Amino acid sequence: MSQLYLGVGVARSVLNLLRNRRSIRIFRPSEVSEDVLRLIIEAGVRAPTYLQSYTIIQVKDEGKREKLAKLCNEKIVRGASAILLICADLYRTRIMLDMLGHEHILRSDKHPVESILAVFDAALMVENMVIAAEALGLGSVILDCPLIECRRFSELFELPRGVSPLILLCIGERGEIPPLRPRLPIDQILHVDRYGEVSEERLKEYLEELERHMEVENYVRKYAGMDMRYLEYLRLKTELTNESKKVNDEILKFLKENLIKT
Ligand SMILES: Cc1cc2nc3c(=O)[nH]c(=O)nc-3n(C[C@H](O)[C@H](O)[C@H](O)COP(=O)(O)O)c2cc1C
């Protein structure tokens, strides 16, 4: 065993944190101190990374918070003690590469690797922050409204060209202890040596479990204030409509200007 092995106790604690984490959408009124937030952010930036092509904007201004509440889930945004906007940032990376004085990839209009890895970098950083918050006794949830409303977020936070808003990380003291939510069975995710078979039977079992679980949790009513079963809600959220096509066209246009060069 490695000499650096931290011991059974620490390993168990870390695994327990990972296995028991759930998204928290109801927060108790409380403050997250700047010191605690700093610890969380420092844990975030320790995540493995390619070029650290991400930026965090801490939202402190009340007026901006109010605007966020209108663009995102109002209850969550109003309840959270700390709100971090996470962006993919090829603007700063470009400046940094310019400093190396060579003809670099971000000067081209084709950089799919840098684009995708910027999102990957940001996601790993966010997950580290989520786990750090858990370790500090706090709850958190990720919201995707910055991506959906990218143009408005870009204006509100004065993002330069090359910076794309991705998600909000909302952190605070837990005001609920929801149950662990279902996941796809491992045998549908893990394959060995070659891509295996996707079993519709196993997926059906999973969807049934999800429906049962969300009904018991009262998920749709509690968080979306709607009176429908979960799979109906999922259909609604993922439905291809003229409206969703329009929104996606807008998002793609923004991302082509700021992030994705393929
Ligand atoms: C990229 C991403 C975007 C998400 N966006 C939202 C969101 O807009 N609203 C929300 O309530 N939860 C959001 N979530 C949280 C997921 O809904 C949640 O992780 C999932 O339902 C599983 O629940 P759990 O985290 O409690 O296991 C998001 C999660 C991720 C990773």
PDB file of C-alpha atoms and ligand atoms in Angstrom:
ATOM      1  CA  MET A   1       0.000   0.000   0.000  1.00  0.00           C
ATOM      2  CA  SER A   2       1.237   3.490  -0.815  1.00  0.00           C
ATOM      3  CA  GLN A   3       3.045   5.320   1.972  1.00  0.00           C
ATOM      4  CA  LEU A   4       0.819   8.264   1.173  1.00  0.00           C
ATOM      5  CA  TYR A   5      -2.337   6.294   1.863  1.00  0.00           C
ATOM      6  CA  LEU A   6      -4.315   8.448   4.261  1.00  0.00           C
ATOM      7  CA  GLY A   7      -5.871   5.604   6.214  1.00  0.00           C
ATOM      8  CA  VAL A   8      -9.148   3.725   6.284  1.00  0.00           C
ATOM      9  CA  GLY A   9     -10.956   6.447   8.248  1.00  0.00           C
ATOM     10  CA  VAL A  10     -10.200   9.230   5.777  1.00  0.00           C
ATOM     11  CA  ALA A  11     -10.949   7.009   2.773  1.00  0.00           C
ATOM     12  CA  ARG A  12     -14.314   6.081   4.285  1.00  0.00           C
ATOM     13  CA  SER A  13     -15.155   9.729   4.961  1.00  0.00           C
ATOM     14  CA  VAL A  14     -14.330  10.777   1.416  1.00  0.00           C
ATOM     15  CA  LEU A  15     -16.275   7.880  -0.072  1.00  0.00           C
ATOM     16  CA  ASN A  16     -19.212   8.612   2.228  1.00  0.00           C
ATOM     17  CA  LEU A  17     -19.252  12.232   1.065  1.00  0.00           C
ATOM     18  CA  LEU A  18     -19.230  11.146  -2.573  1.00  0.00           C
ATOM     19  CA  ARG A  19     -21.841   8.430  -2.138  1.00  0.00           C
ATOM     20  CA  ASN A  20     -24.247  10.490  -0.048  1.00  0.00           C
ATOM     21  CA  ARG A  21     -24.179  13.811  -1.852  1.00  0.00           C
ATOM     22  CA  ARG A  22     -27.450  15.082  -3.198  1.00  0.00           C
ATOM     23  CA  SER A  23     -28.461  18.397  -4.710  1.00  0.00           C
ATOM     24  CA  ILE A  24     -29.921  20.813  -2.180  1.00  0.00           C
ATOM     25  CA  ARG A  25     -32.537  23.259  -3.431  1.00  0.00           C
ATOM     26  CA  ILE A  26     -33.863  24.596  -0.141  1.00  0.00           C
ATOM     27  CA  PHE A  27     -31.405  26.558   1.978  1.00  0.00           C
ATOM     28  CA  ARG A  28     -31.607  27.954   5.495  1.00  0.00           C
ATOM     29  CA  PRO A  29     -30.925  31.662   5.844  1.00  0.00           C
ATOM     30  CA  SER A  30     -27.263  31.842   6.854  1.00  0.00           C
ATOM     31  CA  GLU A  31     -23.954  33.327   5.775  1.00  0.00           C
ATOM     32  CA  VAL A  32     -21.125  31.500   4.094  1.00  0.00           C
ATOM     33  CA  SER A  33     -18.030  33.375   5.183  1.00  0.00           C
ATOM     34  CA  GLU A  34     -15.456  34.566   2.670  1.00  0.00           C
ATOM     35  CA  ASP A  35     -12.919  32.223   4.349  1.00  0.00           C
ATOM     36  CA  VAL A  36     -15.126  29.193   3.802  1.00  0.00           C
ATOM     37  CA  LEU A  37     -15.812  30.238   0.219  1.00  0.00           C
ATOM     38  CA  ARG A  38     -12.096  30.631  -0.339  1.00  0.00           C
ATOM     39  CA  LEU A  39     -11.505  27.057   0.885  1.00  0.00           C
ATOM     40  CA  ILE A  40     -14.143  25.817  -1.543  1.00  0.00           C
ATOM     41  CA  ILE A  41     -12.653  27.730  -4.474  1.00  0.00           C
ATOM     42  CA  GLU A  42      -9.126  26.614  -3.624  1.00  0.00           C
ATOM     43  CA  ALA A  43     -10.364  23.006  -3.648  1.00  0.00           C
ATOM     44  CA  GLY A  44     -12.027  23.723  -7.007  1.00  0.00           C
ATOM     45  CA  VAL A  45      -8.872  24.899  -8.725  1.00  0.00           C
ATOM     46  CA  ARG A  46      -6.970  21.794  -7.535  1.00  0.00           C
ATOM     47  CA  ALA A  47      -9.063  19.707  -9.961  1.00  0.00           C
ATOM     48  CA  PRO A  48      -7.137  18.208 -12.864  1.00  0.00           C
ATOM     49  CA  THR A  49      -7.072  20.623 -15.769  1.00  0.00           C
ATOM     50  CA  TYR A  50      -5.839  21.293 -19.290  1.00  0.00           C
ATOM     51  CA  LEU A  51      -5.404  25.097 -19.479  1.00  0.00           C
ATOM     52  CA  GLN A  52      -7.655  26.227 -16.601  1.00  0.00           C
ATOM     53  CA  SER A  53      -9.910  27.787 -19.207  1.00  0.00           C
ATOM     54  CA  TYR A  54     -12.571  28.788 -16.716  1.00  0.00           C
ATOM     55  CA  THR A  55     -13.576  31.789 -14.676  1.00  0.00           C
ATOM     56  CA  ILE A  56     -15.643  32.096 -11.512  1.00  0.00           C
ATOM     57  CA  ILE A  57     -17.733  35.205 -10.855  1.00  0.00           C
ATOM     58  CA  GLN A  58     -18.952  35.500  -7.274  1.00  0.00           C
ATOM     59  CA  VAL A  59     -22.321  37.233  -7.317  1.00  0.00           C
ATOM     60  CA  LYS A  60     -22.497  39.586  -4.340  1.00  0.00           C
ATOM     61  CA  ASP A  61     -24.367  42.593  -5.694  1.00  0.00           C
ATOM     62  CA  GLU A  62     -28.018  42.537  -4.565  1.00  0.00           C
ATOM     63  CA  GLY A  63     -29.259  44.100  -7.794  1.00  0.00           C
ATOM     64  CA  LYS A  64     -27.537  41.416  -9.875  1.00  0.00           C
ATOM     65  CA  ARG A  65     -28.859  38.701  -7.573  1.00  0.00           C
ATOM     66  CA  GLU A  66     -32.367  40.034  -8.137  1.00  0.00           C
ATOM     67  CA  LYS A  67     -31.831  39.867 -11.879  1.00  0.00           C
ATOM     68  CA  LEU A  68     -30.569  36.291 -11.501  1.00  0.00           C
ATOM     69  CA  ALA A  69     -33.636  35.385  -9.482  1.00  0.00           C
ATOM     70  CA  LYS A  70     -35.736  36.448 -12.463  1.00  0.00           C
ATOM     71  CA  LEU A  71     -33.618  34.565 -15.022  1.00  0.00           C
ATOM     72  CA  CYS A  72     -33.173  31.378 -12.961  1.00  0.00           C
ATOM     73  CA  ASN A  73     -34.990  29.412 -10.300  1.00  0.00           C
ATOM     74  CA  GLU A  74     -36.143  32.232  -8.071  1.00  0.00           C
ATOM     75  CA  LYS A  75     -36.470  30.286  -4.823  1.00  0.00           C
ATOM     76  CA  ILE A  76     -33.027  28.693  -5.102  1.00  0.00           C
ATOM     77  CA  VAL A  77     -31.255  31.907  -6.051  1.00  0.00           C
ATOM     78  CA  ARG A  78     -32.975  33.870  -3.251  1.00  0.00           C
ATOM     79  CA  GLY A  79     -32.263  31.147  -0.692  1.00  0.00           C
ATOM     80  CA  ALA A  80     -28.602  30.448  -1.466  1.00  0.00           C
ATOM     81  CA  SER A  81     -25.942  32.069   0.700  1.00  0.00           C
ATOM     82  CA  ALA A  82     -23.283  32.048  -2.005  1.00  0.00           C
ATOM     83  CA  ILE A  83     -23.722  32.143  -5.754  1.00  0.00           C
ATOM     84  CA  LEU A  84     -20.905  31.432  -8.175  1.00  0.00           C
ATOM     85  CA  LEU A  85     -21.247  31.885 -11.914  1.00  0.00           C
ATOM     86  CA  ILE A  86     -18.951  29.466 -13.729  1.00  0.00           C
ATOM     87  CA  CYS A  87     -17.799  30.345 -17.245  1.00  0.00           C
ATOM     88  CA  ALA A  88     -15.674  28.675 -19.889  1.00  0.00           C
ATOM     89  CA  ASP A  89     -12.966  31.244 -20.548  1.00  0.00           C
ATOM     90  CA  LEU A  90     -10.962  31.202 -23.750  1.00  0.00           C
ATOM     91  CA  TYR A  91     -10.476  34.982 -23.529  1.00  0.00           C
ATOM     92  CA  ARG A  92      -7.875  34.824 -20.740  1.00  0.00           C
ATOM     93  CA  THR A  93      -6.329  31.641 -22.156  1.00  0.00           C
ATOM     94  CA  ARG A  94      -5.894  33.423 -25.479  1.00  0.00           C
ATOM     95  CA  ILE A  95      -4.135  36.374 -23.801  1.00  0.00           C
ATOM     96  CA  MET A  96      -1.889  33.925 -21.940  1.00  0.00           C
ATOM     97  CA  LEU A  97      -0.981  32.028 -25.110  1.00  0.00           C
ATOM     98  CA  ASP A  98      -0.386  35.340 -26.932  1.00  0.00           C
ATOM     99  CA  MET A  99       2.284  36.022 -24.313  1.00  0.00           C
ATOM    100  CA  LEU A 100       4.206  32.956 -25.455  1.00  0.00           C
ATOM    101  CA  GLY A 101       4.713  34.771 -28.755  1.00  0.00           C
ATOM    102  CA  HIS A 102       3.838  31.962 -31.128  1.00  0.00           C
ATOM    103  CA  GLU A 103       1.111  31.357 -33.668  1.00  0.00           C
ATOM    104  CA  HIS A 104      -1.230  29.465 -31.368  1.00  0.00           C
ATOM    105  CA  ILE A 105      -4.360  27.434 -31.812  1.00  0.00           C
ATOM    106  CA  LEU A 106      -6.780  30.022 -30.357  1.00  0.00           C
ATOM    107  CA  ARG A 107      -5.857  32.410 -33.184  1.00  0.00           C
ATOM    108  CA  SER A 108      -7.441  29.932 -35.556  1.00  0.00           C
ATOM    109  CA  ASP A 109     -11.166  29.583 -36.038  1.00  0.00           C
ATOM    110  CA  LYS A 110     -10.816  25.825 -35.497  1.00  0.00           C
ATOM    111  CA  HIS A 111     -10.085  24.690 -31.978  1.00  0.00           C
ATOM    112  CA  PRO A 112     -12.561  21.963 -31.018  1.00  0.00           C
ATOM    113  CA  VAL A 113     -10.178  20.478 -28.440  1.00  0.00           C
ATOM    114  CA  GLU A 114      -9.696  23.733 -26.530  1.00  0.00           C
ATOM    115  CA  SER A 115     -13.433  24.406 -26.668  1.00  0.00           C
ATOM    116  CA  ILE A 116     -14.469  21.035 -25.303  1.00  0.00           C
ATOM    117  CA  LEU A 117     -11.694  20.890 -22.730  1.00  0.00           C
ATOM    118  CA  ALA A 118     -12.620  24.341 -21.421  1.00  0.00           C
ATOM    119  CA  VAL A 119     -16.045  22.953 -20.512  1.00  0.00           C
ATOM    120  CA  PHE A 120     -14.419  19.813 -19.116  1.00  0.00           C
ATOM    121  CA  ASP A 121     -12.014  21.907 -17.006  1.00  0.00           C
ATOM    122  CA  ALA A 122     -14.899  23.950 -15.627  1.00  0.00           C
ATOM    123  CA  ALA A 123     -16.968  20.862 -14.828  1.00  0.00           C
ATOM    124  CA  LEU A 124     -14.150  19.181 -12.905  1.00  0.00           C
ATOM    125  CA  MET A 125     -13.564  22.384 -10.956  1.00  0.00           C
ATOM    126  CA  VAL A 126     -17.261  22.647 -10.105  1.00  0.00           C
ATOM    127  CA  GLU A 127     -17.417  19.061  -8.882  1.00  0.00           C
ATOM    128  CA  ASN A 128     -14.419  19.651  -6.620  1.00  0.00           C
ATOM    129  CA  MET A 129     -16.221  22.686  -5.189  1.00  0.00           C
ATOM    130  CA  VAL A 130     -19.410  20.672  -4.682  1.00  0.00           C
ATOM    131  CA  ILE A 131     -17.513  18.045  -2.704  1.00  0.00           C
ATOM    132  CA  ALA A 132     -15.556  20.652  -0.744  1.00  0.00           C
ATOM    133  CA  ALA A 133     -18.849  22.320   0.231  1.00  0.00           C
ATOM    134  CA  GLU A 134     -20.169  18.924   1.387  1.00  0.00           C
ATOM    135  CA  ALA A 135     -17.036  18.365   3.443  1.00  0.00           C
ATOM    136  CA  LEU A 136     -17.615  21.729   5.107  1.00  0.00           C
ATOM    137  CA  GLY A 137     -21.189  20.750   5.997  1.00  0.00           C
ATOM    138  CA  LEU A 138     -22.855  22.808   3.264  1.00  0.00           C
ATOM    139  CA  GLY A 139     -25.256  21.855   0.502  1.00  0.00           C
ATOM    140  CA  SER A 140     -25.223  22.936  -3.127  1.00  0.00           C
ATOM    141  CA  VAL A 141     -26.989  22.732  -6.454  1.00  0.00           C
ATOM    142  CA  ILE A 142     -25.946  23.440 -10.032  1.00  0.00           C
ATOM    143  CA  LEU A 143     -28.301  25.494 -12.230  1.00  0.00           C
ATOM    144  CA  ASP A 144     -28.008  25.576 -16.008  1.00  0.00           C
ATOM    145  CA  CYS A 145     -29.771  28.933 -16.546  1.00  0.00           C
ATOM    146  CA  PRO A 146     -26.532  30.763 -17.511  1.00  0.00           C
ATOM    147  CA  LEU A 147     -26.164  28.539 -20.573  1.00  0.00           C
ATOM    148  CA  ILE A 148     -29.823  28.818 -21.543  1.00  0.00           C
ATOM    149  CA  GLU A 149     -29.789  32.591 -21.032  1.00  0.00           C
ATOM    150  CA  CYS A 150     -26.203  33.056 -22.245  1.00  0.00           C
ATOM    151  CA  ARG A 151     -26.764  36.389 -23.975  1.00  0.00           C
ATOM    152  CA  ARG A 152     -28.404  37.986 -20.918  1.00  0.00           C
ATOM    153  CA  PHE A 153     -25.756  36.600 -18.552  1.00  0.00           C
ATOM    154  CA  SER A 154     -23.032  37.828 -20.844  1.00  0.00           C
ATOM    155  CA  GLU A 155     -24.467  41.358 -20.728  1.00  0.00           C
ATOM    156  CA  LEU A 156     -25.229  41.333 -17.005  1.00  0.00           C
ATOM    157  CA  PHE A 157     -21.715  40.248 -16.030  1.00  0.00           C
ATOM    158  CA  GLU A 158     -19.945  42.135 -18.827  1.00  0.00           C
ATOM    159  CA  LEU A 159     -18.276  39.031 -20.185  1.00  0.00           C
ATOM    160  CA  PRO A 160     -15.702  39.688 -22.899  1.00  0.00           C
ATOM    161  CA  ARG A 161     -15.860  37.798 -26.199  1.00  0.00           C
ATOM    162  CA  GLY A 162     -14.486  34.319 -25.609  1.00  0.00           C
ATOM    163  CA  VAL A 163     -16.159  33.887 -22.215  1.00  0.00           C
ATOM    164  CA  SER A 164     -19.271  31.693 -22.099  1.00  0.00           C
ATOM    165  CA  PRO A 165     -21.484  31.421 -19.033  1.00  0.00           C
ATOM    166  CA  LEU A 166     -22.139  27.772 -18.179  1.00  0.00           C
ATOM    167  CA  ILE A 167     -23.741  27.200 -14.806  1.00  0.00           C
ATOM    168  CA  LEU A 168     -24.518  28.738 -11.426  1.00  0.00           C
ATOM    169  CA  LEU A 169     -23.277  26.959  -8.345  1.00  0.00           C
ATOM    170  CA  CYS A 170     -25.563  27.817  -5.418  1.00  0.00           C
ATOM    171  CA  ILE A 171     -24.221  27.017  -1.969  1.00  0.00           C
ATOM    172  CA  GLY A 172     -25.725  27.316   1.489  1.00  0.00           C
ATOM    173  CA  GLU A 173     -26.786  25.650   4.695  1.00  0.00           C
ATOM    174  CA  ARG A 174     -29.087  22.717   4.019  1.00  0.00           C
ATOM    175  CA  GLY A 175     -32.755  23.428   4.584  1.00  0.00           C
ATOM    176  CA  GLU A 176     -33.776  19.938   3.476  1.00  0.00           C
ATOM    177  CA  ILE A 177     -32.426  16.401   3.480  1.00  0.00           C
ATOM    178  CA  PRO A 178     -33.757  14.866   0.279  1.00  0.00           C
ATOM    179  CA  PRO A 179     -33.257  11.150  -0.441  1.00  0.00           C
ATOM    180  CA  LEU A 180     -30.513   9.940  -2.769  1.00  0.00           C
ATOM    181  CA  ARG A 181     -31.800  10.106  -6.319  1.00  0.00           C
ATOM    182  CA  PRO A 182     -31.671   7.055  -8.629  1.00  0.00           C
ATOM    183  CA  ARG A 183     -28.881   6.510 -11.133  1.00  0.00           C
ATOM    184  CA  LEU A 184     -28.628   4.382 -14.253  1.00  0.00           C
ATOM    185  CA  PRO A 185     -27.459   0.861 -13.398  1.00  0.00           C
ATOM    186  CA  ILE A 186     -23.682   0.508 -13.577  1.00  0.00           C
ATOM    187  CA  ASP A 187     -24.013  -2.310 -16.133  1.00  0.00           C
ATOM    188  CA  GLN A 188     -25.521   0.215 -18.560  1.00  0.00           C
ATOM    189  CA  ILE A 189     -22.641   2.628 -18.085  1.00  0.00           C
ATOM    190  CA  LEU A 190     -19.598   0.427 -17.705  1.00  0.00           C
ATOM    191  CA  HIS A 191     -18.395  -1.692 -20.609  1.00  0.00           C
ATOM    192  CA  VAL A 192     -15.276  -3.803 -20.810  1.00  0.00           C
ATOM    193  CA  ASP A 193     -12.915  -3.727 -23.785  1.00  0.00           C
ATOM    194  CA  ARG A 194     -15.674  -2.859 -26.249  1.00  0.00           C
ATOM    195  CA  TYR A 195     -18.978  -1.049 -26.284  1.00  0.00           C
ATOM    196  CA  GLY A 196     -21.525  -3.542 -24.987  1.00  0.00           C
ATOM    197  CA  GLU A 197     -25.228  -3.807 -25.485  1.00  0.00           C
ATOM    198  CA  VAL A 198     -27.713  -1.185 -24.380  1.00  0.00           C
ATOM    199  CA  SER A 199     -30.575  -3.036 -22.751  1.00  0.00           C
ATOM    200  CA  GLU A 200     -33.973  -1.410 -23.240  1.00  0.00           C
ATOM    201  CA  GLU A 201     -35.238  -3.713 -20.504  1.00  0.00           C
ATOM    202  CA  ARG A 202     -32.711  -2.306 -18.014  1.00  0.00           C
ATOM    203  CA  LEU A 203     -33.439   1.265 -19.125  1.00  0.00           C
ATOM    204  CA  LYS A 204     -37.155   0.631 -18.668  1.00  0.00           C
ATOM    205  CA  GLU A 205     -36.531  -0.664 -15.146  1.00  0.00           C
ATOM    206  CA  TYR A 206     -34.508   2.454 -14.418  1.00  0.00           C
ATOM    207  CA  LEU A 207     -37.199   4.811 -15.743  1.00  0.00           C
ATOM    208  CA  GLU A 208     -39.790   2.985 -13.626  1.00  0.00           C
ATOM    209  CA  GLU A 209     -37.586   3.312 -10.570  1.00  0.00           C
ATOM    210  CA  LEU A 210     -37.068   7.006 -11.323  1.00  0.00           C
ATOM    211  CA  GLU A 211     -40.815   7.566 -11.669  1.00  0.00           C
ATOM    212  CA  ARG A 212     -41.505   5.729  -8.377  1.00  0.00           C
ATOM    213  CA  HIS A 213     -38.755   7.552  -6.531  1.00  0.00           C
ATOM    214  CA  MET A 214     -39.727  11.023  -7.725  1.00  0.00           C
ATOM    215  CA  GLU A 215     -43.366  10.340  -6.842  1.00  0.00           C
ATOM    216  CA  VAL A 216     -42.408   9.412  -3.269  1.00  0.00           C
ATOM    217  CA  GLU A 217     -40.129  12.443  -3.076  1.00  0.00           C
ATOM    218  CA  ASN A 218     -42.918  14.628  -4.482  1.00  0.00           C
ATOM    219  CA  TYR A 219     -40.144  16.090  -6.630  1.00  0.00           C
ATOM    220  CA  VAL A 220     -42.090  17.839  -9.402  1.00  0.00           C
ATOM    221  CA  ARG A 221     -44.574  19.461  -7.061  1.00  0.00           C
ATOM    222  CA  LYS A 222     -41.912  20.437  -4.536  1.00  0.00           C
ATOM    223  CA  TYR A 223     -39.337  21.933  -6.887  1.00  0.00           C
ATOM    224  CA  ALA A 224     -41.205  22.829 -10.070  1.00  0.00           C
ATOM    225  CA  GLY A 225     -44.593  23.620  -8.508  1.00  0.00           C
ATOM    226  CA  MET A 226     -46.276  21.511 -11.187  1.00  0.00           C
ATOM    227  CA  ASP A 227     -48.832  18.787 -10.824  1.00  0.00           C
ATOM    228  CA  MET A 228     -47.594  15.974 -13.060  1.00  0.00           C
ATOM    229  CA  ARG A 229     -45.655  12.728 -12.886  1.00  0.00           C
ATOM    230  CA  TYR A 230     -41.879  12.897 -13.248  1.00  0.00           C
ATOM    231  CA  LEU A 231     -41.571  11.247 -16.663  1.00  0.00           C
ATOM    232  CA  GLU A 232     -44.157  13.642 -17.992  1.00  0.00           C
ATOM    233  CA  TYR A 233     -42.048  16.486 -16.583  1.00  0.00           C
ATOM    234  CA  LEU A 234     -38.940  14.991 -18.213  1.00  0.00           C
ATOM    235  CA  ARG A 235     -40.766  14.800 -21.546  1.00  0.00           C
ATOM    236  CA  LEU A 236     -41.799  18.416 -21.191  1.00  0.00           C
ATOM    237  CA  LYS A 237     -38.247  19.514 -20.391  1.00  0.00           C
ATOM    238  CA  THR A 238     -36.701  17.673 -23.320  1.00  0.00           C
ATOM    239  CA  GLU A 239     -39.421  18.140 -25.919  1.00  0.00           C
ATOM    240  CA  LEU A 240     -38.448  19.366 -29.355  1.00  0.00           C
ATOM    241  CA  THR A 241     -40.709  22.298 -30.077  1.00  0.00           C
ATOM    242  CA  ASN A 242     -40.488  25.379 -32.254  1.00  0.00           C
ATOM    243  CA  GLU A 243     -39.689  27.318 -29.104  1.00  0.00           C
ATOM    244  CA  SER A 244     -36.883  24.940 -28.003  1.00  0.00           C
ATOM    245  CA  LYS A 245     -35.450  25.018 -31.551  1.00  0.00           C
ATOM    246  CA  LYS A 246     -35.375  28.804 -31.432  1.00  0.00           C
ATOM    247  CA  VAL A 247     -33.670  28.841 -28.028  1.00  0.00           C
ATOM    248  CA  ASN A 248     -31.104  26.291 -29.202  1.00  0.00           C
ATOM    249  CA  ASP A 249     -30.365  28.325 -32.341  1.00  0.00           C
ATOM    250  CA  GLU A 250     -29.706  31.360 -30.160  1.00  0.00           C
ATOM    251  CA  ILE A 251     -27.447  29.405 -27.791  1.00  0.00           C
ATOM    252  CA  LEU A 252     -25.516  27.860 -30.660  1.00  0.00           C
ATOM    253  CA  LYS A 253     -25.013  31.266 -32.253  1.00  0.00           C
ATOM    254  CA  PHE A 254     -23.623  32.622 -28.978  1.00  0.00           C
ATOM    255  CA  LEU A 255     -21.375  29.595 -28.462  1.00  0.00           C
ATOM    256  CA  LYS A 256     -20.028  29.832 -32.015  1.00  0.00           C
ATOM    257  CA  GLU A 257     -19.053  33.430 -31.346  1.00  0.00           C
ATOM    258  CA  ASN A 258     -17.495  32.705 -27.973  1.00  0.00           C
ATOM    259  CA  LEU A 259     -16.488  29.098 -27.464  1.00  0.00           C
ATOM    260  CA  ILE A 260     -16.987  26.462 -30.098  1.00  0.00           C
ATOM    261  CA  LYS A 261     -14.738  26.582 -33.137  1.00  0.00           C
ATOM    262  CA  THR A 262     -15.039  23.421 -35.162  1.00  0.00           C
TER     263      THR A 262
HETATM  264  C1  LIG B   1     -24.877  20.556 -15.773  1.00  0.00           C
HETATM  265  C2  LIG B   1     -25.972  20.465 -14.737  1.00  0.00           C
HETATM  266  C3  LIG B   1     -27.047  21.331 -14.800  1.00  0.00           C
HETATM  267  C4  LIG B   1     -28.042  21.286 -13.836  1.00  0.00           C
HETATM  268  N1  LIG B   1     -29.076  22.182 -13.897  1.00  0.00           N
HETATM  269  C5  LIG B   1     -30.026  22.166 -12.937  1.00  0.00           C
HETATM  270  C6  LIG B   1     -31.068  23.149 -12.937  1.00  0.00           C
HETATM  271  O1  LIG B   1     -31.113  24.037 -13.792  1.00  0.00           O
HETATM  272  N2  LIG B   1     -31.995  23.090 -11.950  1.00  0.00           N
HETATM  273  C7  LIG B   1     -31.952  22.147 -10.964  1.00  0.00           C
HETATM  274  O2  LIG B   1     -32.827  22.153 -10.111  1.00  0.00           O
HETATM  275  N3  LIG B   1     -30.966  21.205 -10.932  1.00  0.00           N
HETATM  276  C8  LIG B   1     -30.005  21.200 -11.886  1.00  0.00           C
HETATM  277  N4  LIG B   1     -28.989  20.287 -11.841  1.00  0.00           N
HETATM  278  C9  LIG B   1     -28.947  19.293 -10.763  1.00  0.00           C
HETATM  279  C10 LIG B   1     -29.490  17.977 -11.257  1.00  0.00           C
HETATM  280  O3  LIG B   1     -30.872  18.109 -11.482  1.00  0.00           O
HETATM  281  C11 LIG B   1     -29.217  16.889 -10.213  1.00  0.00           C
HETATM  282  O4  LIG B   1     -27.846  16.741 -10.072  1.00  0.00           O
HETATM  283  C12 LIG B   1     -29.861  15.577 -10.635  1.00  0.00           C
HETATM  284  O5  LIG B   1     -31.258  15.691 -10.591  1.00  0.00           O
HETATM  285  C13 LIG B   1     -29.476  14.436  -9.717  1.00  0.00           C
HETATM  286  O6  LIG B   1     -29.819  14.736  -8.377  1.00  0.00           O
HETATM  287  P1  LIG B   1     -28.727  14.700  -7.238  1.00  0.00           P
HETATM  288  O7  LIG B   1     -27.668  15.714  -7.566  1.00  0.00           O
HETATM  289  O8  LIG B   1     -29.477  15.027  -5.971  1.00  0.00           O
HETATM  290  O9  LIG B   1     -28.179  13.298  -7.201  1.00  0.00           O
HETATM  291  C14 LIG B   1     -27.977  20.319 -12.788  1.00  0.00           C
HETATM  292  C15 LIG B   1     -26.892  19.442 -12.732  1.00  0.00           C
HETATM  293  C16 LIG B   1     -25.896  19.520 -13.692  1.00  0.00           C
HETATM  294  C17 LIG B   1     -24.713  18.574 -13.600  1.00  0.00           C
END
